[in-house]
Amino acid sequence: HHVLGVVGSGYAAAGTGKLDYGLVFRLLAGLAGETPLIVQDAAEDDVARVRDFLLAHAEAAGVSLRVPEPRM
């Protein structure tokens, strides 16, 4: 599943658009097994913020994520 922000045109990194991440993680919680989550369009210097943003929203939705440390 790709996670990116919703914008009028173009792309946005997670947390910079209008996507309801609470809903996304509640829906992911209902899926069986491990579901990969792919971050797209995050600038290298924004990776840590995006990671923290997604982890916070997942935790708030009661979803546990196994997240590797960013590779730089």
CSV table of N, CA and C in Angstrom, one decimal:
chain,number,residue,atom,x,y,z
A,1,HIS,N,0.8,-1.2,0.0
A,1,HIS,CA,0.0,0.0,0.0
A,1,HIS,C,0.9,1.2,0.0
A,2,HIS,N,0.6,2.2,-0.8
A,2,HIS,CA,1.3,3.4,-0.9
A,2,HIS,C,0.7,4.4,0.0
A,3,VAL,N,1.5,5.2,0.8
A,3,VAL,CA,1.0,6.2,1.6
A,3,VAL,C,1.6,7.5,1.2
A,4,LEU,N,0.8,8.4,0.7
A,4,LEU,CA,1.2,9.7,0.3
A,4,LEU,C,0.1,10.7,0.6
A,5,GLY,N,0.4,11.9,0.7
A,5,GLY,CA,-0.6,12.9,1.0
A,5,GLY,C,-1.5,13.1,-0.2
A,6,VAL,N,-2.7,13.6,0.1
A,6,VAL,CA,-3.7,14.0,-1.0
A,6,VAL,C,-3.6,15.4,-1.2
A,7,VAL,N,-3.3,15.8,-2.5
A,7,VAL,CA,-3.2,17.2,-2.9
A,7,VAL,C,-4.0,17.4,-4.1
A,8,GLY,N,-4.2,18.7,-4.5
A,8,GLY,CA,-5.0,19.0,-5.7
A,8,GLY,C,-4.3,18.5,-6.9
A,9,SER,N,-3.0,18.6,-7.0
A,9,SER,CA,-2.2,18.1,-8.1
A,9,SER,C,-0.8,17.7,-7.7
A,10,GLY,N,-0.2,16.8,-8.4
A,10,GLY,CA,1.1,16.4,-8.0
A,10,GLY,C,1.2,15.5,-6.8
A,11,TYR,N,2.2,15.5,-6.1
A,11,TYR,CA,2.4,14.6,-5.0
A,11,TYR,C,2.8,15.3,-3.7
A,12,ALA,N,2.6,14.7,-2.6
A,12,ALA,CA,3.0,15.2,-1.3
A,12,ALA,C,3.4,14.1,-0.4
A,13,ALA,N,4.5,14.4,0.4
A,13,ALA,CA,4.9,13.4,1.4
A,13,ALA,C,3.9,13.2,2.5
A,14,ALA,N,3.9,12.1,3.2
A,14,ALA,CA,3.0,11.8,4.2
A,14,ALA,C,3.0,13.0,5.2
A,15,GLY,N,1.8,13.4,5.6
A,15,GLY,CA,1.6,14.5,6.6
A,15,GLY,C,1.6,15.8,6.0
A,16,THR,N,1.7,16.0,4.7
A,16,THR,CA,1.7,17.3,4.1
A,16,THR,C,0.5,17.5,3.2
A,17,GLY,N,-0.3,16.5,3.0
A,17,GLY,CA,-1.5,16.6,2.2
A,17,GLY,C,-2.8,16.5,3.1
A,18,LYS,N,-3.8,15.9,2.6
A,18,LYS,CA,-5.1,15.9,3.3
A,18,LYS,C,-5.6,14.5,3.6
A,19,LEU,N,-4.8,13.5,3.5
A,19,LEU,CA,-5.2,12.1,3.7
A,19,LEU,C,-5.5,11.9,5.2
A,20,ASP,N,-6.6,11.2,5.5
A,20,ASP,CA,-7.0,10.9,6.8
A,20,ASP,C,-6.2,9.6,7.3
A,21,TYR,N,-5.1,9.9,7.9
A,21,TYR,CA,-4.2,8.8,8.3
A,21,TYR,C,-4.8,7.9,9.4
A,22,GLY,N,-5.6,8.5,10.3
A,22,GLY,CA,-6.3,7.7,11.3
A,22,GLY,C,-7.1,6.6,10.6
A,23,LEU,N,-7.9,7.0,9.6
A,23,LEU,CA,-8.7,6.0,8.8
A,23,LEU,C,-7.8,5.0,8.1
A,24,VAL,N,-6.7,5.4,7.5
A,24,VAL,CA,-5.8,4.5,6.8
A,24,VAL,C,-5.3,3.4,7.8
A,25,PHE,N,-4.9,3.8,8.9
A,25,PHE,CA,-4.4,2.8,9.9
A,25,PHE,C,-5.5,2.0,10.5
A,26,ARG,N,-6.6,2.5,10.7
A,26,ARG,CA,-7.7,1.7,11.1
A,26,ARG,C,-8.1,0.6,10.1
A,27,LEU,N,-8.1,1.0,8.8
A,27,LEU,CA,-8.3,0.0,7.8
A,27,LEU,C,-7.2,-1.0,7.7
A,28,LEU,N,-5.9,-0.6,7.8
A,28,LEU,CA,-4.8,-1.5,7.8
A,28,LEU,C,-4.9,-2.5,8.9
A,29,ALA,N,-5.4,-2.1,10.1
A,29,ALA,CA,-5.5,-2.9,11.2
A,29,ALA,C,-6.4,-4.1,11.0
A,30,GLY,N,-7.4,-3.9,10.1
A,30,GLY,CA,-8.3,-5.0,9.7
A,30,GLY,C,-7.8,-6.0,8.8
A,31,LEU,N,-6.7,-5.8,8.2
A,31,LEU,CA,-6.1,-6.7,7.2
A,31,LEU,C,-5.4,-7.8,7.9
A,32,ALA,N,-5.5,-9.0,7.4
A,32,ALA,CA,-4.7,-10.2,7.9
A,32,ALA,C,-3.3,-10.1,7.5
A,33,GLY,N,-2.4,-10.6,8.4
A,33,GLY,CA,-1.0,-10.7,8.1
A,33,GLY,C,-0.3,-9.4,8.1
A,34,GLU,N,0.9,-9.4,7.7
A,34,GLU,CA,1.7,-8.2,7.6
A,34,GLU,C,1.5,-7.5,6.3
A,35,THR,N,1.2,-6.2,6.3
A,35,THR,CA,0.9,-5.5,5.1
A,35,THR,C,2.0,-4.4,5.0
A,36,PRO,N,2.8,-4.5,3.9
A,36,PRO,CA,3.8,-3.5,3.7
A,36,PRO,C,3.2,-2.1,3.5
A,37,LEU,N,3.9,-1.1,4.0
A,37,LEU,CA,3.5,0.3,3.9
A,37,LEU,C,4.7,1.0,3.2
A,38,ILE,N,4.4,1.6,2.1
A,38,ILE,CA,5.5,2.2,1.3
A,38,ILE,C,5.3,3.8,1.3
A,39,VAL,N,6.4,4.4,1.7
A,39,VAL,CA,6.4,5.9,1.7
A,39,VAL,C,7.0,6.4,0.4
A,40,GLN,N,6.3,7.3,-0.3
A,40,GLN,CA,6.7,7.8,-1.6
A,40,GLN,C,6.8,9.3,-1.5
A,41,ASP,N,7.6,9.9,-2.3
A,41,ASP,CA,7.8,11.3,-2.4
A,41,ASP,C,8.2,12.0,-1.2
A,42,ALA,N,9.0,11.3,-0.3
A,42,ALA,CA,9.5,12.0,0.8
A,42,ALA,C,11.0,12.4,0.5
A,43,ALA,N,11.3,13.6,0.7
A,43,ALA,CA,12.7,14.1,0.4
A,43,ALA,C,13.6,13.4,1.5
A,44,GLU,N,14.8,13.2,1.1
A,44,GLU,CA,15.8,12.6,2.0
A,44,GLU,C,15.8,13.3,3.4
A,45,ASP,N,15.8,14.6,3.4
A,45,ASP,CA,15.9,15.3,4.7
A,45,ASP,C,14.5,15.4,5.4
A,46,ASP,N,13.5,14.7,4.9
A,46,ASP,CA,12.2,14.7,5.5
A,46,ASP,C,11.8,13.3,6.0
A,47,VAL,N,12.7,12.3,5.7
A,47,VAL,CA,12.4,10.9,6.1
A,47,VAL,C,12.1,10.7,7.6
A,48,ALA,N,12.9,11.3,8.4
A,48,ALA,CA,12.7,11.1,9.9
A,48,ALA,C,11.3,11.7,10.3
A,49,ARG,N,10.9,12.9,9.8
A,49,ARG,CA,9.6,13.5,10.1
A,49,ARG,C,8.5,12.6,9.6
A,50,VAL,N,8.6,12.1,8.4
A,50,VAL,CA,7.5,11.2,7.9
A,50,VAL,C,7.4,10.0,8.7
A,51,ARG,N,8.6,9.4,9.0
A,51,ARG,CA,8.6,8.1,9.8
A,51,ARG,C,7.9,8.4,11.2
A,52,ASP,N,8.3,9.5,11.9
A,52,ASP,CA,7.7,9.8,13.2
A,52,ASP,C,6.2,10.1,13.0
A,53,PHE,N,5.8,10.8,12.0
A,53,PHE,CA,4.4,11.1,11.7
A,53,PHE,C,3.6,9.8,11.5
A,54,LEU,N,4.1,8.9,10.7
A,54,LEU,CA,3.3,7.6,10.5
A,54,LEU,C,3.3,6.8,11.7
A,55,LEU,N,4.4,6.7,12.5
A,55,LEU,CA,4.4,5.9,13.7
A,55,LEU,C,3.4,6.5,14.7
A,56,ALA,N,3.3,7.8,14.9
A,56,ALA,CA,2.4,8.4,15.8
A,56,ALA,C,0.9,8.1,15.4
A,57,HIS,N,0.6,8.2,14.1
A,57,HIS,CA,-0.7,7.9,13.7
A,57,HIS,C,-1.1,6.4,13.8
A,58,ALA,N,-0.1,5.6,13.5
A,58,ALA,CA,-0.3,4.1,13.7
A,58,ALA,C,-0.6,3.8,15.2
A,59,GLU,N,0.2,4.4,16.1
A,59,GLU,CA,0.0,4.1,17.5
A,59,GLU,C,-1.3,4.6,18.0
A,60,ALA,N,-1.7,5.8,17.5
A,60,ALA,CA,-3.0,6.3,17.9
A,60,ALA,C,-4.2,5.4,17.4
A,61,ALA,N,-4.0,4.7,16.3
A,61,ALA,CA,-5.0,3.8,15.8
A,61,ALA,C,-4.9,2.4,16.4
A,62,GLY,N,-3.9,2.2,17.3
A,62,GLY,CA,-3.7,0.9,17.9
A,62,GLY,C,-3.0,-0.1,17.0
A,63,VAL,N,-2.3,0.4,16.0
A,63,VAL,CA,-1.6,-0.5,15.0
A,63,VAL,C,-0.1,-0.5,15.4
A,64,SER,N,0.4,-1.7,15.4
A,64,SER,CA,1.8,-1.9,15.7
A,64,SER,C,2.6,-2.0,14.3
A,65,LEU,N,3.6,-1.2,14.2
A,65,LEU,CA,4.4,-1.3,12.9
A,65,LEU,C,5.8,-1.8,13.2
A,66,ARG,N,6.3,-2.6,12.3
A,66,ARG,CA,7.7,-3.0,12.4
A,66,ARG,C,8.4,-2.1,11.4
A,67,VAL,N,9.2,-1.2,11.9
A,67,VAL,CA,9.8,-0.2,11.0
A,67,VAL,C,11.3,-0.3,11.1
A,68,PRO,N,12.0,-0.5,9.9
A,68,PRO,CA,13.4,-0.4,9.9
A,68,PRO,C,13.9,1.0,10.1
A,69,GLU,N,15.1,1.2,10.6
A,69,GLU,CA,15.7,2.5,10.6
A,69,GLU,C,15.9,3.0,9.2
A,70,PRO,N,15.8,4.3,9.0
A,70,PRO,CA,16.0,4.8,7.6
A,70,PRO,C,17.5,4.6,7.2
A,71,ARG,N,17.6,4.2,6.0
A,71,ARG,CA,19.0,4.1,5.4
A,71,ARG,C,19.4,5.4,4.7
A,72,MET,N,20.5,5.9,5.1
A,72,MET,CA,21.0,7.1,4.5
A,72,MET,C,22.3,6.9,3.8
